[in-house]
Amino acid sequence: MSRRAVATLAGRLPQVSAAAQAALGGVRQASSTAHPAVEPDVLAHLSDTGLLRTQCYVGGQWIDASDGATLEVLDPSTGRSIARVPRCGANETRAAIAGAVAQFEPWAARPAKERSALLRRWYDAVVGARDDITRLMTLESGKPLAESRGEFDNGVASIEWFAEEAKRTCGDVLESPDRHRRFMVLKQPVGVVGAITPWNFPFSMITRKVSPALAAGCTVVLKPSELTPLTALALAELAERAGLPGGVLSVLTGDAPAIGDAMLKSEEVRKIGFTGSTAVGKQLAAGAAGTVKRVSLELGGNAPFIVFEDADLEKAATAVVASSHRNSGQTCICTNRVLVHERVHDAFVATLTAKVSALRLGSGLEQGVTQGPLISAAAVDRLEEKVADALSKGAVVAVGGQRPKWDAGHSLAGGFFYEPTVLTGARPDMRMFREELFGPVTPVYSFSSDDEAVQLANDTQYGLACYFYTKDLSRAWRVAERLQYGMVGINEVAITSEVAPFGGVKQSGLGREQSKYGLAEFQDIKTVCLGLY
Ligand code: ADP
């Protein structure tokens, strides 16, 4: 631990409730902050090595798994192990829930202004750690540093925005239909929240769940992806430094089904906030039904990007690259299908191919690299299968279409890379028309009328984000209304912001994150009726 971190923590005892202490009885508490579980060259990337935690934060205590089991964290650009974190399960989850339950009433009872001030202190601590956190994000997810910084700025804005919004909650006083009763509507926190987050945004998927939950007065048990736990644990470290009471936010790494199951079975966890695959989202929704928990689900997408014949082709091609190749294509709002009007098809493909050819593959820590690896070897295998399926049905590779051919001795030879790719001649009978690619592959389809474009765009079980480029205002409005998606980008692909609701329709999910609508997901409405004598 750095001297800065030691100084910050010195003299402050962890605030742990008796309930969490009791529940922690069977769980090994960490006795040291040394880093036996981290590769030394990882520490060299950080100026504040105290941010690299390899224990879980449960009820205000740093703990190991009760049986000492650990999980390896890999650097996807080399395939090498960089750290080990606890493989927690049901026991540790129950302890975290007990801590969250014990802290719920006192946390919810605090004036919103006080919760807001603590969130703001967390925000300040996180902003101060920007360089280290973005390096951790790149190390464990592989994304280029510039993308980590973009995600950081986006994600930290959620903490700030919800810290402010915490103070603006207001209910209603309703006009009564009679003389003897008065009606009011109170907004109250839903209770303990189980948050489950994915690896593709190791930072912002956490802040957009935890910040509104804490702002609303909920307490949170967070399970980050087992593939990217280090960013999440750094956020817990910073929450502790900011003075968030232990138990208000717990962070557990480990066995996803065991942790998820313990959350689902608990009567006291009143809400699940999840971002991840549609398959797991469905399981969680089914499991939540057993105790009638609220759920917010942000699931898969299959975003179309329509290029109409009047579009600015240069701008549209730049936007397709940004949207399709961001995070190596591994986001749920990444363009998955480019639909181009037949009259501009060839010109557009030429511009797009030139831009994709200019992308630079490599380690996310290296200056000038625009595209990192995929998250795992299995992800590359899955992508290859979908490309092979498309090629067997007539698609043609305009650029890429394979793994890079590094020399055996190349430092990235063990990494999970795939070349930035454009495929032409894509058709709806190919798997990639219906399935998320989750990789740096841009398939181009062609259409001949607005009706056909809208029909193709809507021909999917998903409904998260969609995009189109046109200069015709009437077409823009008509098409935006007809697209069956939760979010529509017109001449724009940077559609996310802390102020705007994020979420999907159809099998892309339930509920919204970000914005006042995201805060409402963590609030129950209570009707109070006062009888007048
Ligand atoms: P992806 O395919 O993008 O990795 P997943 O849905 O598998 O998406 O993972 C998203 C999050 O859900 C991760 O934190 C993962 O550990 C978690 N998860 C996976 N399976 C389960 C489960 N059965 N119960 C609870 N969480 C799960």
Coordinates of C-alpha atoms and ligand atoms in Angstrom, one line a residue:
M1 CA 0.0 0.0 0.0
S2 CA 1.3 3.5 -0.8
R3 CA 2.1 6.0 1.9
R4 CA -0.8 8.1 0.6
A5 CA -3.2 5.3 1.1
V6 CA -1.9 4.4 4.6
A7 CA -2.2 8.0 5.7
T8 CA -5.8 8.2 4.5
L9 CA -6.8 5.1 6.3
A10 CA -4.8 5.6 9.4
G11 CA -6.9 6.2 12.5
R12 CA -10.2 5.2 11.0
L13 CA -11.7 2.0 12.2
P14 CA -14.0 0.1 9.8
Q15 CA -17.6 0.7 10.6
V16 CA -19.2 -2.7 10.7
S17 CA -22.6 -3.5 12.1
A18 CA -23.0 -6.2 14.7
A19 CA -25.2 -8.2 12.2
A20 CA -22.5 -8.2 9.6
Q21 CA -19.8 -9.0 12.2
A22 CA -21.9 -12.0 13.3
A23 CA -22.5 -13.1 9.7
L24 CA -18.8 -12.7 9.0
G25 CA -18.0 -15.2 11.7
G26 CA -17.3 -18.0 9.2
V27 CA -15.5 -15.8 6.7
R28 CA -11.8 -15.2 6.8
Q29 CA -11.0 -11.5 7.4
A30 CA -7.9 -10.1 5.7
S31 CA -5.1 -9.4 8.1
S32 CA -2.7 -7.7 5.7
T33 CA -2.8 -5.3 2.8
A34 CA 0.3 -6.7 1.1
H35 CA -0.1 -8.1 -2.4
P36 CA 0.7 -11.8 -2.5
A37 CA -2.0 -12.2 -5.1
V38 CA -0.7 -9.6 -7.7
E39 CA 2.0 -9.9 -10.3
P40 CA 4.7 -7.4 -9.5
D41 CA 4.7 -5.7 -12.9
V42 CA 1.0 -4.8 -12.4
L43 CA 1.9 -2.8 -9.4
A44 CA 4.4 -0.9 -11.4
H45 CA 1.5 0.6 -13.4
L46 CA 0.0 2.3 -10.4
S47 CA 1.0 5.4 -8.4
D48 CA -1.3 4.4 -5.5
T49 CA -0.9 0.7 -5.1
G50 CA -3.4 0.7 -2.3
L51 CA -6.1 0.8 -4.9
L52 CA -5.2 -2.7 -6.0
R53 CA -7.3 -4.8 -3.6
T54 CA -7.4 -8.5 -3.8
Q55 CA -9.9 -9.2 -1.0
C56 CA -13.6 -8.6 -1.1
Y57 CA -15.2 -5.7 0.8
V58 CA -18.0 -7.2 2.9
G59 CA -19.9 -5.3 5.6
G60 CA -16.9 -2.9 6.0
Q61 CA -14.3 -5.7 6.3
W62 CA -11.8 -6.8 3.7
I63 CA -12.1 -10.6 3.5
D64 CA -10.9 -13.7 1.7
A65 CA -13.3 -16.5 0.7
S66 CA -14.1 -18.7 3.7
D67 CA -12.4 -21.7 2.1
G68 CA -9.5 -19.5 0.8
A69 CA -10.4 -20.2 -2.9
T70 CA -9.3 -17.7 -5.5
L71 CA -10.0 -16.8 -9.1
E72 CA -7.3 -15.7 -11.6
V73 CA -7.6 -12.4 -13.4
L74 CA -6.1 -12.4 -16.9
D75 CA -4.7 -9.6 -19.0
P76 CA -6.5 -10.3 -22.3
S77 CA -3.8 -8.8 -24.4
T78 CA -1.2 -11.3 -23.2
G79 CA -3.4 -14.1 -21.8
R80 CA -1.2 -14.0 -18.6
S81 CA -2.5 -14.0 -15.1
I82 CA -2.1 -10.6 -13.4
A83 CA -3.9 -11.2 -10.0
R84 CA -6.0 -13.5 -8.0
V85 CA -9.2 -12.4 -6.1
P86 CA -11.4 -14.4 -3.7
R87 CA -13.8 -16.9 -5.1
C88 CA -16.7 -16.1 -2.8
G89 CA -20.0 -18.0 -2.7
A90 CA -23.2 -18.2 -0.8
N91 CA -21.7 -17.7 2.7
E92 CA -20.0 -14.5 1.9
T93 CA -23.0 -13.2 0.0
R94 CA -25.2 -13.8 3.0
A95 CA -22.7 -11.9 5.2
A96 CA -22.8 -9.0 2.7
I97 CA -26.6 -9.0 2.7
A98 CA -26.7 -9.0 6.5
G99 CA -24.4 -6.0 6.5
A100 CA -26.6 -4.2 3.9
V101 CA -29.7 -5.0 5.9
A102 CA -28.2 -3.7 9.1
Q103 CA -27.2 -0.4 7.4
F104 CA -30.4 0.0 5.4
E105 CA -32.5 1.8 8.0
P106 CA -29.8 4.2 9.2
W107 CA -28.7 5.0 5.6
A108 CA -32.3 5.5 4.4
A109 CA -33.0 7.7 7.4
R110 CA -30.2 10.1 6.7
P111 CA -31.3 13.3 5.1
A112 CA -30.7 13.2 1.4
K113 CA -28.3 16.0 1.8
E114 CA -26.0 13.9 3.9
R115 CA -26.2 10.9 1.5
S116 CA -25.4 13.4 -1.3
A117 CA -22.4 14.8 0.5
L118 CA -21.0 11.3 1.0
L119 CA -21.6 10.4 -2.6
R120 CA -19.8 13.6 -3.5
R121 CA -16.8 12.6 -1.4
W122 CA -16.7 9.2 -3.1
Y123 CA -16.9 11.1 -6.5
D124 CA -13.9 13.3 -5.5
A125 CA -11.9 10.3 -4.3
V126 CA -12.6 8.5 -7.6
V127 CA -11.8 11.5 -9.8
G128 CA -8.5 11.8 -7.9
A129 CA -7.6 8.2 -8.8
R130 CA -8.4 8.6 -12.6
D131 CA -5.0 7.6 -13.9
D132 CA -4.7 4.5 -11.7
I133 CA -8.3 3.3 -12.3
T134 CA -8.1 3.7 -16.0
R135 CA -4.9 1.7 -16.1
L136 CA -6.5 -1.1 -14.0
M137 CA -9.5 -1.0 -16.4
T138 CA -7.1 -1.5 -19.4
L139 CA -5.1 -4.2 -17.7
E140 CA -8.0 -6.4 -16.9
S141 CA -10.3 -5.6 -19.9
G142 CA -7.8 -5.0 -22.6
K143 CA -9.5 -1.8 -23.9
P144 CA -7.2 1.0 -25.1
L145 CA -6.4 3.6 -22.4
A146 CA -8.2 6.3 -24.4
E147 CA -11.4 4.2 -24.2
S148 CA -10.8 3.5 -20.5
R149 CA -10.6 7.3 -20.0
G150 CA -13.8 7.8 -22.0
E151 CA -15.6 5.2 -19.9
F152 CA -14.2 6.7 -16.7
D153 CA -15.4 10.2 -17.6
N154 CA -18.8 8.9 -18.6
G155 CA -19.1 6.7 -15.5
V156 CA -17.9 9.1 -12.9
A157 CA -20.5 11.6 -14.2
S158 CA -23.1 9.2 -12.9
I159 CA -21.8 9.5 -9.3
E160 CA -21.8 13.3 -9.5
W161 CA -25.2 13.5 -11.1
F162 CA -27.0 11.2 -8.7
A163 CA -25.2 12.8 -5.7
E164 CA -27.0 16.0 -6.9
E165 CA -30.2 14.3 -7.8
A166 CA -30.5 12.7 -4.3
K167 CA -31.6 16.1 -3.0
R168 CA -34.3 16.6 -5.6
T169 CA -36.6 13.7 -4.8
C170 CA -40.1 14.9 -4.2
G171 CA -43.5 13.1 -3.9
D172 CA -46.9 14.5 -4.6
V173 CA -49.9 15.9 -2.7
L174 CA -53.1 14.9 -4.6
E175 CA -56.3 16.8 -4.9
S176 CA -58.8 14.8 -2.8
P177 CA -62.2 13.7 -4.3
D178 CA -63.9 14.3 -0.9
R179 CA -63.7 16.5 2.3
H180 CA -62.5 14.0 4.8
R181 CA -59.4 12.5 3.3
R182 CA -56.1 13.8 2.0
F183 CA -53.7 11.8 -0.2
M184 CA -49.9 12.0 -0.5
V185 CA -47.4 10.1 -2.4
L186 CA -44.0 9.4 -0.8
K187 CA -41.0 8.1 -2.6
Q188 CA -38.9 5.7 -0.5
P189 CA -35.9 3.5 -1.2
V190 CA -36.7 -0.1 -2.3
G191 CA -34.4 -1.6 0.2
V192 CA -31.3 -3.8 -0.2
V193 CA -30.1 -4.0 -3.8
G194 CA -28.2 -6.8 -5.5
A195 CA -26.2 -5.4 -8.4
I196 CA -24.5 -7.7 -11.0
T197 CA -22.3 -6.1 -13.6
P198 CA -20.4 -7.3 -16.7
W199 CA -16.8 -7.0 -17.9
N200 CA -17.2 -4.8 -21.0
F201 CA -17.5 -1.7 -18.9
P202 CA -15.8 -2.6 -15.6
F203 CA -16.3 0.9 -14.2
S204 CA -19.4 2.7 -15.6
M205 CA -21.8 -0.3 -15.3
I206 CA -21.1 -0.1 -11.5
T207 CA -21.4 3.6 -11.1
R208 CA -24.7 3.8 -13.0
K209 CA -26.2 1.2 -10.6
V210 CA -24.6 2.0 -7.3
S211 CA -24.9 5.8 -7.4
P212 CA -28.7 6.0 -7.9
A213 CA -29.2 3.2 -5.4
L214 CA -27.2 4.9 -2.7
A215 CA -28.7 8.3 -3.6
A216 CA -32.2 6.9 -3.2
G217 CA -31.3 5.5 0.3
C218 CA -30.8 1.8 -0.7
T219 CA -27.8 -0.2 0.4
V220 CA -26.0 -2.4 -2.2
V221 CA -24.3 -5.7 -2.5
L222 CA -22.3 -5.6 -5.8
K223 CA -21.0 -8.6 -7.8
P224 CA -18.8 -7.4 -10.6
S225 CA -17.7 -9.7 -13.4
E226 CA -15.2 -12.3 -12.4
L227 CA -13.2 -11.2 -15.4
T228 CA -12.8 -7.6 -14.3
P229 CA -12.9 -7.5 -10.5
L230 CA -10.0 -5.2 -9.9
T231 CA -11.7 -1.9 -11.0
A232 CA -14.7 -2.8 -8.8
L233 CA -12.5 -3.5 -5.7
A234 CA -10.7 -0.2 -6.3
L235 CA -14.1 1.6 -6.2
A236 CA -14.8 -0.1 -2.9
E237 CA -11.5 1.0 -1.5
L238 CA -12.3 4.6 -2.5
A239 CA -15.8 4.3 -1.0
E240 CA -14.1 3.3 2.3
R241 CA -11.7 6.2 2.1
A242 CA -14.6 8.5 1.4
G243 CA -16.2 7.5 4.6
L244 CA -19.2 5.5 3.3
P245 CA -20.3 3.4 6.3
G246 CA -19.3 -0.3 6.0
G247 CA -22.2 -2.4 4.7
V248 CA -23.7 0.4 2.7
L249 CA -21.7 -0.9 -0.3
S250 CA -20.2 -4.4 -0.3
V251 CA -18.3 -5.8 -3.2
L252 CA -18.0 -9.6 -3.7
T253 CA -16.0 -11.4 -6.4
G254 CA -16.5 -15.1 -7.0
D255 CA -18.8 -17.9 -8.1
A256 CA -21.5 -16.0 -10.1
P257 CA -24.4 -18.6 -9.9
A258 CA -23.8 -19.1 -6.1
I259 CA -23.7 -15.4 -5.4
G260 CA -26.6 -14.7 -7.7
D261 CA -28.6 -17.5 -6.1
A262 CA -28.0 -16.2 -2.6
M263 CA -29.2 -12.8 -3.7
L264 CA -32.3 -14.2 -5.3
K265 CA -33.2 -16.4 -2.4
S266 CA -32.9 -13.6 0.2
E267 CA -36.2 -12.1 1.3
E268 CA -34.3 -9.0 2.2
V269 CA -32.8 -8.2 -1.1
R270 CA -35.6 -6.2 -2.7
K271 CA -34.2 -5.5 -6.1
I272 CA -31.8 -6.9 -8.7
G273 CA -30.0 -4.5 -11.0
F274 CA -28.3 -6.5 -13.8
T275 CA -26.4 -5.8 -17.0
G276 CA -25.3 -8.8 -19.0
S277 CA -26.5 -11.5 -21.4
T278 CA -30.2 -12.0 -22.2
A279 CA -29.8 -15.7 -21.1
V280 CA -28.6 -14.8 -17.6
G281 CA -31.1 -11.9 -17.4
K282 CA -33.9 -14.3 -18.0
Q283 CA -32.7 -16.6 -15.2
L284 CA -32.4 -13.7 -12.8
A285 CA -35.9 -12.5 -13.7
A286 CA -37.3 -16.0 -13.1
G287 CA -35.4 -16.3 -9.8
A288 CA -36.5 -12.9 -8.6
A289 CA -40.1 -13.9 -9.1
G290 CA -39.8 -16.3 -6.1
T291 CA -39.7 -13.3 -3.7
V292 CA -41.3 -10.8 -6.0
K293 CA -38.2 -8.6 -6.2
R294 CA -38.0 -5.7 -8.5
V295 CA -35.6 -6.1 -11.5
S296 CA -33.8 -3.8 -13.9
L297 CA -32.3 -5.7 -16.7
E298 CA -30.0 -4.3 -19.4
L299 CA -29.5 -7.2 -21.7
G300 CA -28.3 -8.0 -25.2
G301 CA -28.6 -5.8 -28.3
N302 CA -28.5 -6.2 -32.1
A303 CA -28.1 -2.6 -33.1
P304 CA -28.9 -1.7 -36.8
F305 CA -27.2 1.3 -38.3
I306 CA -29.2 2.5 -41.4
V307 CA -27.3 4.6 -44.0
F308 CA -30.0 6.3 -46.1
E309 CA -29.1 7.4 -49.7
D310 CA -29.0 11.1 -48.6
A311 CA -26.7 10.5 -45.6
D312 CA -23.3 12.2 -45.3
L313 CA -21.3 9.1 -46.2
E314 CA -18.1 10.3 -44.7
K315 CA -19.7 11.1 -41.3
A316 CA -21.8 7.9 -41.4
A317 CA -18.7 5.8 -42.0
T318 CA -16.8 7.5 -39.2
A319 CA -19.8 6.8 -36.9
V320 CA -20.1 3.2 -37.9
V321 CA -16.4 2.6 -37.1
A322 CA -16.9 4.3 -33.7
S323 CA -20.0 2.4 -32.9
S324 CA -19.0 -1.0 -34.3
H325 CA -15.4 -1.1 -33.2
R326 CA -15.6 0.6 -29.9
N327 CA -14.3 -1.7 -27.2
S328 CA -13.5 -4.1 -30.0
G329 CA -17.2 -4.4 -30.7
Q330 CA -17.9 -5.7 -27.2
T331 CA -20.8 -3.5 -26.1
C332 CA -24.5 -4.1 -26.1
I333 CA -25.1 -0.9 -28.1
C334 CA -22.4 -1.6 -30.7
T335 CA -23.6 -1.5 -34.3
N336 CA -24.2 -5.2 -35.2
R337 CA -25.7 -4.7 -38.6
V338 CA -25.0 -1.9 -41.1
L339 CA -27.9 -1.5 -43.6
V340 CA -26.9 0.6 -46.6
H341 CA -29.1 1.9 -49.4
E342 CA -28.2 0.1 -52.6
R343 CA -27.5 3.4 -54.5
V344 CA -24.7 4.4 -52.1
H345 CA -23.6 0.9 -51.1
D346 CA -20.3 0.7 -53.0
A347 CA -19.1 4.3 -52.2
F348 CA -20.0 3.7 -48.5
V349 CA -18.2 0.4 -48.3
A350 CA -15.0 1.9 -49.8
T351 CA -15.0 4.7 -47.3
L352 CA -15.8 2.3 -44.4
T353 CA -13.1 -0.2 -45.4
A354 CA -10.5 2.5 -45.6
K355 CA -11.3 3.7 -42.1
V356 CA -11.4 0.2 -40.6
S357 CA -8.0 -0.6 -42.3
A358 CA -6.5 2.4 -40.4
L359 CA -7.4 1.0 -37.0
R360 CA -4.4 -0.2 -35.0
L361 CA -4.5 -3.4 -33.0
G362 CA -2.3 -3.9 -29.9
S363 CA -2.0 -3.6 -26.2
G364 CA -4.3 -1.1 -24.7
L365 CA -1.5 0.4 -22.7
E366 CA 0.4 1.3 -25.9
Q367 CA 0.2 4.8 -27.3
G368 CA -1.7 5.0 -30.6
V369 CA -3.4 1.6 -30.3
T370 CA -7.1 2.0 -31.2
Q371 CA -8.2 -1.5 -30.8
G372 CA -7.4 -4.0 -28.0
P373 CA -8.1 -7.7 -27.7
L374 CA -11.4 -9.5 -27.0
I375 CA -12.0 -10.5 -23.4
S376 CA -11.2 -14.2 -23.7
A377 CA -10.0 -17.0 -26.0
A378 CA -13.6 -18.3 -26.0
A379 CA -14.9 -14.9 -27.3
V380 CA -12.5 -15.2 -30.3
D381 CA -13.6 -18.7 -31.0
R382 CA -17.3 -17.7 -30.9
L383 CA -16.6 -14.7 -33.3
E384 CA -14.7 -16.9 -35.7
E385 CA -17.7 -19.3 -35.9
K386 CA -20.1 -16.5 -36.8
V387 CA -17.7 -15.2 -39.5
A388 CA -17.2 -18.7 -40.9
D389 CA -21.0 -19.1 -41.1
A390 CA -21.3 -15.8 -43.0
L391 CA -18.5 -16.7 -45.4
S392 CA -20.1 -20.1 -46.1
K393 CA -23.3 -18.2 -47.0
G394 CA -21.7 -15.8 -49.4
A395 CA -20.3 -12.9 -47.4
V396 CA -17.0 -11.4 -48.6
V397 CA -14.1 -10.1 -46.5
A398 CA -13.3 -6.5 -47.4
V399 CA -10.7 -6.2 -44.7
G400 CA -9.6 -8.4 -41.7
G401 CA -11.5 -11.6 -41.3
Q402 CA -8.9 -13.4 -39.2
R403 CA -6.7 -13.5 -36.1
P404 CA -3.6 -11.3 -36.4
K405 CA -0.5 -13.3 -37.4
W406 CA 1.9 -12.3 -34.6
D407 CA 5.3 -14.0 -34.6
A408 CA 5.6 -16.8 -31.9
G409 CA 7.9 -14.6 -29.8
H410 CA 5.7 -11.5 -30.0
S411 CA 4.7 -10.2 -26.6
L412 CA 1.0 -10.3 -27.6
A413 CA 1.1 -13.8 -29.2
G414 CA -0.9 -15.2 -26.2
G415 CA -3.5 -12.4 -26.4
F416 CA -7.1 -12.7 -27.5
F417 CA -7.0 -10.6 -30.7
Y418 CA -9.0 -10.5 -33.9
E419 CA -8.4 -8.2 -36.8
P420 CA -10.8 -5.3 -37.4
T421 CA -13.1 -6.6 -40.1
V422 CA -15.6 -5.5 -42.7
L423 CA -17.8 -8.1 -44.4
T424 CA -19.9 -7.3 -47.5
G425 CA -22.8 -9.3 -49.0
A426 CA -24.3 -10.0 -45.5
R427 CA -27.8 -11.4 -45.6
P428 CA -30.5 -12.1 -43.0
D429 CA -30.0 -15.9 -43.2
M430 CA -26.6 -15.5 -41.6
R431 CA -26.2 -16.1 -37.8
M432 CA -24.8 -12.6 -37.3
F433 CA -28.0 -11.0 -38.5
R434 CA -29.8 -12.4 -35.4
E435 CA -26.9 -12.9 -32.9
E436 CA -24.7 -10.4 -31.2
L437 CA -21.3 -10.4 -32.7
F438 CA -19.5 -9.0 -29.7
G439 CA -16.3 -8.5 -31.7
P440 CA -14.7 -6.1 -34.2
V441 CA -16.7 -7.2 -37.2
T442 CA -18.9 -5.0 -39.3
P443 CA -21.3 -6.8 -41.7
V444 CA -22.8 -4.7 -44.4
Y445 CA -26.4 -5.4 -45.7
S446 CA -28.1 -3.6 -48.5
F447 CA -31.7 -2.3 -48.9
S448 CA -33.7 -0.5 -51.5
S449 CA -36.5 1.4 -49.7
D450 CA -37.3 3.0 -46.3
D451 CA -39.9 0.3 -45.6
E452 CA -37.4 -2.5 -46.2
A453 CA -34.8 -0.8 -44.0
V454 CA -37.2 -0.4 -41.1
Q455 CA -38.4 -4.0 -41.5
L456 CA -34.8 -5.4 -41.5
A457 CA -33.9 -3.2 -38.5
N458 CA -36.9 -4.4 -36.5
D459 CA -36.5 -8.1 -37.5
T460 CA -34.9 -9.2 -34.2
Q461 CA -35.8 -10.2 -30.7
Y462 CA -33.7 -7.3 -29.4
G463 CA -34.5 -3.7 -29.0
L464 CA -31.8 -1.8 -27.3
A465 CA -30.0 0.9 -29.5
C466 CA -30.3 1.7 -33.2
Y467 CA -28.9 4.4 -35.4
F468 CA -29.5 6.0 -38.7
Y469 CA -28.0 8.8 -40.9
T470 CA -30.1 11.0 -43.1
K471 CA -30.5 14.7 -43.9
D472 CA -34.3 14.5 -44.4
L473 CA -36.1 15.8 -41.3
S474 CA -39.4 14.1 -42.1
R475 CA -37.8 10.8 -42.8
A476 CA -35.8 11.2 -39.5
W477 CA -39.0 11.6 -37.5
R478 CA -41.0 8.9 -39.3
V479 CA -38.2 6.3 -39.0
A480 CA -37.4 7.1 -35.4
E481 CA -41.1 6.5 -34.5
R482 CA -41.2 3.1 -36.3
L483 CA -38.0 1.6 -34.9
Q484 CA -38.7 -0.7 -32.1
Y485 CA -35.8 0.2 -29.8
G486 CA -35.3 1.9 -26.5
M487 CA -32.7 4.3 -27.8
V488 CA -32.4 5.9 -31.3
G489 CA -29.4 7.8 -32.5
I490 CA -30.2 10.1 -35.5
N491 CA -26.9 11.3 -37.1
E492 CA -25.2 10.4 -33.8
V493 CA -23.8 7.3 -32.1
A494 CA -22.7 8.8 -28.8
I495 CA -26.1 8.3 -27.3
T496 CA -25.3 7.7 -23.6
S497 CA -25.3 10.3 -20.9
E498 CA -26.0 10.4 -17.2
V499 CA -29.0 12.7 -18.0
A500 CA -30.7 10.4 -20.5
P501 CA -32.5 7.1 -19.9
F502 CA -30.6 4.1 -21.0
G503 CA -32.4 0.8 -21.7
G504 CA -34.2 -1.5 -24.1
V505 CA -37.5 -2.9 -25.2
K506 CA -38.4 -6.5 -26.3
Q507 CA -35.8 -9.0 -25.0
S508 CA -33.2 -6.3 -24.5
G509 CA -34.4 -5.6 -21.0
L510 CA -36.6 -4.0 -18.4
G511 CA -36.4 -0.6 -16.8
R512 CA -34.0 2.2 -17.4
E513 CA -30.6 3.3 -16.0
Q514 CA -29.3 6.9 -15.7
S515 CA -31.4 10.1 -15.5
K516 CA -34.4 10.7 -13.2
Y517 CA -36.0 7.5 -14.6
G518 CA -33.0 5.5 -13.4
L519 CA -33.4 6.9 -9.9
A520 CA -37.1 6.0 -9.9
E521 CA -36.0 2.3 -10.4
F522 CA -34.7 2.4 -6.8
Q523 CA -37.7 4.1 -5.3
D524 CA -41.0 2.6 -4.1
I525 CA -44.1 4.7 -4.2
K526 CA -46.1 4.8 -1.0
T527 CA -49.6 6.3 -0.8
V528 CA -50.4 7.9 2.5
C529 CA -54.1 8.7 3.2
L530 CA -54.9 11.0 6.1
G531 CA -58.4 11.0 7.5
L532 CA -59.7 14.3 8.8
Y533 CA -62.0 14.3 11.8
Ligands
ADP1 P1 -21.4 -12.0 -20.7 O1 -21.8 -13.1 -21.6 O2 -21.4 -10.6 -21.3 O3 -20.2 -12.3 -19.9 P2 -23.0 -12.7 -18.5 O4 -24.5 -12.5 -18.5 O5 -22.5 -14.1 -18.6 O6 -22.6 -11.8 -19.7 O7 -22.4 -12.0 -17.3 C1 -22.8 -10.8 -16.8 C2 -22.7 -10.8 -15.3 O8 -23.6 -11.8 -14.8 C3 -21.3 -11.2 -14.7 O9 -21.1 -10.5 -13.5 C4 -21.4 -12.7 -14.5 O10 -20.6 -13.1 -13.5 C5 -22.9 -12.7 -14.0 N1 -23.5 -14.0 -14.0 C6 -23.3 -15.0 -14.9 N2 -24.1 -16.1 -14.6 C7 -24.8 -15.7 -13.5 C8 -25.8 -16.4 -12.7 N3 -26.2 -17.6 -12.9 N4 -26.2 -15.7 -11.6 C9 -25.8 -14.5 -11.3 N5 -24.9 -13.8 -12.0 C10 -24.4 -14.4 -13.1

